[in-house]
């Protein structure tokens, strides 16, 4: 990947003259089944620009799971950037149902309430433990959205993990959404970048917001090249990350004081509970990188820099601390 970055053919992205960036945008648009796409610095910017494209002035509301990234990790962006209220749904592992969406929709024409406007699906669910949205559930949610005139957005932060784990194609997962994006800085291993796809009209407007929010580049091919390399070399190997996550989950579940059902680990994220999550994270920090989410929940993520041997070492560290 570093060699591809060093050898990248570059030009002025803002003028449409960076051939590597153009190639990446075209490839992702085709991969997801959309007419056009735009390269952005981060997945957060993909979410925020997409939501801004769908929001209207005057009290629109965003519906999504309570664990979703825009609610928990984007610094209140939907409210600040798009003026959107948020209505969170209590899904199972980050996956809500069409019935839950239907029940949460606001009555049409009620001047006292916000207007239901856009629904967002996070594939896979991060704080839900890397759970994969089943294609049938996605389609049922989209059917409700269409029936009620909602816009639909696919947060594809770990979309290729879902593709590899389920065998469902990327265009099948993305089909029916108004916007969708693919991240390259997680399991795919690139240093920078995500690509937002949609209609040509929406992507033309996304370029305007990219400029406004400071996301435009010059010679962006040096980072787009890493993303192209990731598509060529790092997709199928996501299955290794999933296998390592299952190995970690099974080992953790055997330890005293760990609360975890390994059967719920579908991709590369393992979320488990202990009595004191911050303390455990501190005690193993010199050997294992973890994140504490609240007083009892811990998140561990496997990726291309984590080997089977690393999982074994991590489990030894946990055993020494937990017994």
Coordinates of C-alpha atoms in Angstrom, one line a residue:
X1 CA 0.0 0.0 0.0
X2 CA 2.8 2.4 0.8
X3 CA 4.4 1.7 -2.6
X4 CA 1.1 2.4 -4.3
X5 CA 0.8 5.6 -2.5
X6 CA 4.3 6.7 -3.4
X7 CA 3.7 5.9 -7.1
X8 CA 0.2 7.5 -7.3
X9 CA -0.6 9.5 -10.4
X10 CA -1.9 12.8 -9.0
X11 CA -3.5 16.1 -10.0
X12 CA -5.8 18.8 -8.7
X13 CA -8.8 17.0 -7.2
X14 CA -10.8 20.2 -6.9
X15 CA -10.7 20.7 -10.7
X16 CA -11.4 17.0 -11.3
X17 CA -7.8 16.4 -12.5
X18 CA -6.6 13.8 -10.1
X19 CA -6.8 10.5 -12.0
X20 CA -6.3 8.3 -9.0
X21 CA -9.1 9.9 -7.1
X22 CA -11.4 9.9 -10.1
X23 CA -10.7 6.2 -10.6
X24 CA -11.6 5.5 -6.9
X25 CA -14.8 7.5 -7.1
X26 CA -15.9 5.6 -10.3
X27 CA -15.0 2.3 -8.8
X28 CA -16.9 2.8 -5.6
X29 CA -19.9 4.2 -7.4
X30 CA -20.0 1.0 -9.5
X31 CA -19.3 -1.2 -6.5
X32 CA -22.3 0.2 -4.6
X33 CA -24.6 0.5 -7.7
X34 CA -24.9 4.3 -7.9
X35 CA -24.3 6.8 -10.7
X36 CA -21.7 8.9 -8.9
X37 CA -19.5 9.2 -5.8
X38 CA -17.2 11.7 -4.1
X39 CA -14.0 11.0 -2.1
X40 CA -14.1 12.5 1.4
X41 CA -11.5 12.5 4.3
X42 CA -13.6 10.5 6.7
X43 CA -16.7 8.4 7.2
X44 CA -18.0 11.0 9.7
X45 CA -18.0 13.6 6.9
X46 CA -19.8 11.1 4.6
X47 CA -22.6 10.8 7.2
X48 CA -22.8 14.5 7.9
X49 CA -22.9 15.6 4.3
X50 CA -25.4 12.9 3.4
X51 CA -27.7 13.9 6.2
X52 CA -27.4 17.5 5.2
X53 CA -28.4 16.5 1.6
X54 CA -31.6 14.9 2.9
X55 CA -32.6 17.4 5.6
X56 CA -34.9 20.4 5.0
X57 CA -35.3 23.5 7.1
X58 CA -38.2 23.4 9.5
X59 CA -37.9 20.6 12.1
X60 CA -37.0 17.4 10.2
X61 CA -36.1 14.3 12.2
X62 CA -33.5 11.6 11.7
X63 CA -34.4 8.0 12.8
X64 CA -31.6 5.6 13.7
X65 CA -30.5 3.1 16.3
X66 CA -29.5 4.4 19.7
X67 CA -26.0 3.0 19.3
X68 CA -25.5 4.6 15.8
X69 CA -22.4 6.7 15.1
X70 CA -24.1 10.0 14.3
X71 CA -25.7 9.9 17.8
X72 CA -22.7 8.9 19.8
X73 CA -19.5 9.9 17.9
X74 CA -20.1 12.9 15.6
X75 CA -20.1 15.7 18.2
X76 CA -23.8 16.5 17.7
X77 CA -23.2 16.9 13.9
X78 CA -26.8 16.1 12.7
X79 CA -28.1 19.0 14.9
X80 CA -25.4 21.5 14.1
X81 CA -24.8 20.8 10.4
X82 CA -28.3 19.8 9.3
X83 CA -30.7 21.1 12.0
X84 CA -32.0 17.5 12.4
X85 CA -33.6 16.2 15.6
X86 CA -32.8 12.6 16.3
X87 CA -35.2 9.9 17.3
X88 CA -33.4 6.8 18.4
X89 CA -34.7 3.2 18.2
X90 CA -33.9 0.4 20.6
X91 CA -32.6 -2.2 18.2
X92 CA -31.1 -5.6 18.9
X93 CA -27.3 -5.2 18.6
X94 CA -27.8 -2.0 16.6
X95 CA -30.3 -3.6 14.3
X96 CA -33.9 -2.3 14.4
X97 CA -36.9 -3.7 12.7
X98 CA -39.4 -2.3 10.2
X99 CA -42.1 -2.5 12.9
X100 CA -40.0 -0.3 15.2
X101 CA -39.4 2.2 12.5
X102 CA -43.1 2.3 11.6
X103 CA -44.1 2.8 15.3
X104 CA -41.6 5.7 15.6
X105 CA -42.8 7.7 12.6
X106 CA -44.5 11.0 13.4
X107 CA -48.1 11.6 12.3
X108 CA -48.2 13.5 9.0
X109 CA -49.5 17.1 9.2
X110 CA -49.2 17.4 13.0
X111 CA -47.8 20.9 13.5
X112 CA -46.7 20.2 17.0
X113 CA -44.2 17.5 16.1
X114 CA -41.0 17.2 14.1
X115 CA -41.4 15.7 10.6
X116 CA -40.0 12.2 10.1
X117 CA -37.5 12.7 7.2
X118 CA -34.6 10.3 7.0
X119 CA -33.7 6.9 8.3
X120 CA -30.1 5.7 8.7
X121 CA -28.8 2.1 8.8
X122 CA -25.3 1.4 10.1
X123 CA -23.7 -1.7 8.5
X124 CA -22.2 -3.3 10.5
X125 CA -23.3 -2.0 13.8
X126 CA -20.3 -0.7 15.8
X127 CA -21.5 -0.4 19.3
X128 CA -23.8 -3.3 18.6
X129 CA -20.8 -5.5 18.4
X130 CA -20.2 -5.7 14.7
X131 CA -23.6 -7.2 14.1
X132 CA -24.6 -7.7 10.4
X133 CA -27.9 -6.3 9.3
X134 CA -29.7 -9.2 7.5
X135 CA -30.7 -8.2 3.9
X136 CA -34.3 -9.1 4.5
X137 CA -34.4 -6.7 7.5
X138 CA -32.7 -3.9 5.4
X139 CA -35.3 -4.3 2.7
X140 CA -38.2 -4.3 5.2
X141 CA -36.9 -1.1 6.7
X142 CA -36.5 0.5 3.3
X143 CA -40.1 -0.6 2.3
X144 CA -41.4 1.4 5.3
X145 CA -39.2 4.4 4.5
X146 CA -40.5 4.4 0.9
X147 CA -44.1 4.0 1.9
X148 CA -43.9 7.1 4.1
X149 CA -41.7 9.2 1.8
X150 CA -38.5 9.1 3.9
X151 CA -35.0 9.4 2.6
X152 CA -32.7 6.5 3.4
X153 CA -29.0 6.6 4.1
X154 CA -26.6 3.6 4.5
X155 CA -23.7 4.2 6.9
X156 CA -21.2 1.7 5.3
X157 CA -18.4 2.1 7.8
X158 CA -17.9 -1.7 7.9
X159 CA -20.0 -2.6 4.8
X160 CA -17.3 -4.9 3.3
X161 CA -17.2 -6.8 6.6
X162 CA -20.9 -7.5 6.2
X163 CA -20.4 -8.5 2.6
X164 CA -17.6 -11.0 3.5
X165 CA -19.5 -12.4 6.6
X166 CA -22.8 -12.8 4.9
X167 CA -22.0 -13.5 1.2
X168 CA -24.5 -10.7 0.2
X169 CA -23.1 -8.3 -2.4
X170 CA -22.4 -4.7 -1.8
X171 CA -25.0 -3.5 -4.4
X172 CA -27.6 -5.7 -2.8
X173 CA -27.0 -4.1 0.6
X174 CA -26.9 -0.6 -0.8
X175 CA -29.8 -1.0 -3.2
X176 CA -32.8 1.2 -2.3
X177 CA -30.8 3.7 -0.3
X178 CA -30.6 7.3 -1.5
X179 CA -27.0 7.6 -0.3
X180 CA -24.4 5.1 0.9
X181 CA -20.7 5.2 1.7
X182 CA -17.7 2.9 2.1
X183 CA -14.9 3.5 4.6
X184 CA -11.3 2.5 3.9
X185 CA -9.6 3.3 7.2
X186 CA -11.0 0.5 9.3
X187 CA -10.7 -3.2 8.3
X188 CA -9.6 -2.3 4.8
X189 CA -6.5 -0.7 6.3
X190 CA -6.0 2.6 4.4
X191 CA -4.7 5.6 6.2
X192 CA -7.3 8.2 5.0
X193 CA -10.6 8.3 3.3
X194 CA -14.2 7.2 2.6
X195 CA -16.4 7.5 -0.5
X196 CA -20.0 8.7 -0.5
X197 CA -22.2 7.5 -3.4
X198 CA -25.6 8.6 -4.7
X199 CA -27.3 10.2 -7.6
X200 CA -25.4 12.6 -9.8
X201 CA -27.6 15.5 -8.5
X202 CA -26.9 14.6 -4.8
X203 CA -23.2 14.1 -5.4
X204 CA -22.9 17.4 -7.2
X205 CA -24.4 19.0 -4.1
X206 CA -22.2 16.9 -1.8
X207 CA -19.2 18.5 -3.6
X208 CA -20.5 21.9 -2.5
X209 CA -20.7 20.7 1.1
X210 CA -17.3 19.1 0.9
X211 CA -15.8 22.5 -0.1
X212 CA -17.8 24.3 2.6
X213 CA -16.8 22.0 5.4
X214 CA -13.1 22.0 4.4
X215 CA -12.9 18.5 3.0
X216 CA -11.6 19.4 -0.5
X217 CA -8.1 18.2 -1.4
X218 CA -5.5 19.0 -4.0
X219 CA -3.3 16.0 -4.9
X220 CA -5.6 13.5 -3.1
X221 CA -4.4 10.7 -5.3
X222 CA -1.7 9.9 -2.7
X223 CA -4.4 8.8 -0.3
X224 CA -6.9 7.5 -2.9
X225 CA -4.2 5.1 -4.1
X226 CA -4.2 3.5 -0.6
X227 CA -8.0 3.0 -0.9
X228 CA -7.7 1.4 -4.4
X229 CA -5.0 -0.9 -3.0
X230 CA -7.3 -1.9 -0.2
X231 CA -10.1 -2.8 -2.6
X232 CA -7.7 -5.0 -4.6
X233 CA -5.9 -6.7 -1.7
X234 CA -7.7 -6.3 1.7
X235 CA -11.4 -7.3 1.2
X236 CA -11.3 -11.1 1.2
X237 CA -8.8 -11.1 4.1
X238 CA -11.5 -9.5 6.3
X239 CA -12.5 -13.2 6.9
X240 CA -9.3 -13.6 8.9
X241 CA -10.3 -10.7 11.2
X242 CA -13.7 -12.3 11.8
X243 CA -12.0 -15.6 12.6
X244 CA -9.6 -13.9 15.1
X245 CA -12.6 -12.1 16.7
X246 CA -14.4 -15.4 17.2
X247 CA -11.2 -16.9 18.7
X248 CA -10.9 -13.9 21.1
X249 CA -14.6 -14.1 22.1
X250 CA -14.4 -17.8 22.8
X251 CA -11.3 -17.3 24.9
X252 CA -12.7 -14.4 26.8
X253 CA -16.0 -16.3 27.5
X254 CA -14.0 -19.0 29.3
X255 CA -12.6 -16.5 31.8
X256 CA -14.0 -15.8 35.2
X257 CA -15.9 -12.5 35.5
X258 CA -16.4 -12.0 31.7
X259 CA -19.9 -11.8 30.4
X260 CA -20.0 -12.6 26.7
X261 CA -22.0 -14.7 24.2
X262 CA -19.5 -15.7 21.5
X263 CA -22.4 -16.7 19.2
X264 CA -23.2 -13.0 18.8
X265 CA -19.7 -12.2 17.4
X266 CA -20.3 -12.1 13.6
X267 CA -17.5 -9.9 12.3
X268 CA -14.5 -8.1 13.8
X269 CA -15.8 -6.5 16.9
X270 CA -16.0 -8.1 20.3
X271 CA -17.9 -6.3 23.1
X272 CA -17.9 -7.9 26.5
X273 CA -18.7 -7.0 30.1
X274 CA -16.7 -7.1 33.2
X275 CA -17.3 -5.6 36.7
X276 CA -14.9 -2.7 36.1
X277 CA -14.2 -2.0 32.4
X278 CA -12.0 1.2 32.9
X279 CA -9.8 -0.7 35.4
X280 CA -9.3 -3.7 33.1
X281 CA -8.4 -1.4 30.1
X282 CA -5.8 0.3 32.3
X283 CA -4.3 -2.9 33.6
X284 CA -3.7 -4.4 30.2
X285 CA -2.9 -1.2 28.3
X286 CA 0.8 -2.1 27.9
X287 CA -0.2 -5.3 26.1
X288 CA -3.6 -4.9 24.6
X289 CA -5.4 -1.9 23.1
X290 CA -9.0 -1.7 24.2
X291 CA -11.8 0.8 24.7
X292 CA -14.1 1.0 27.7
X293 CA -17.7 2.1 26.9
X294 CA -19.2 2.8 30.3
X295 CA -18.5 1.2 33.6
X296 CA -18.8 -2.4 32.5
X297 CA -18.5 -2.7 28.7
X298 CA -15.3 -3.2 26.8
X299 CA -14.7 -3.1 23.0
X300 CA -12.0 -5.0 21.2
X301 CA -11.5 -4.8 17.4
X302 CA -9.5 -7.2 15.2
X303 CA -7.9 -5.9 12.0
X304 CA -5.1 -6.6 9.5
X305 CA -2.3 -5.7 12.0
X306 CA -3.6 -8.3 14.5
X307 CA -2.5 -11.9 14.0
X308 CA -3.6 -15.2 15.6
X309 CA -0.5 -15.0 17.7
X310 CA -1.5 -11.6 18.9
X311 CA -4.9 -13.0 20.0
X312 CA -3.2 -15.6 22.0
X313 CA -1.0 -13.0 23.7
X314 CA -4.1 -10.9 24.4
X315 CA -5.9 -13.9 26.0
X316 CA -2.8 -14.5 28.2
X317 CA -3.0 -10.9 29.4
X318 CA -6.7 -11.2 30.2
X319 CA -6.2 -14.5 31.9
X320 CA -3.5 -13.0 34.1
X321 CA -5.8 -10.2 35.2
X322 CA -9.1 -12.1 35.4
X323 CA -8.1 -15.6 36.1

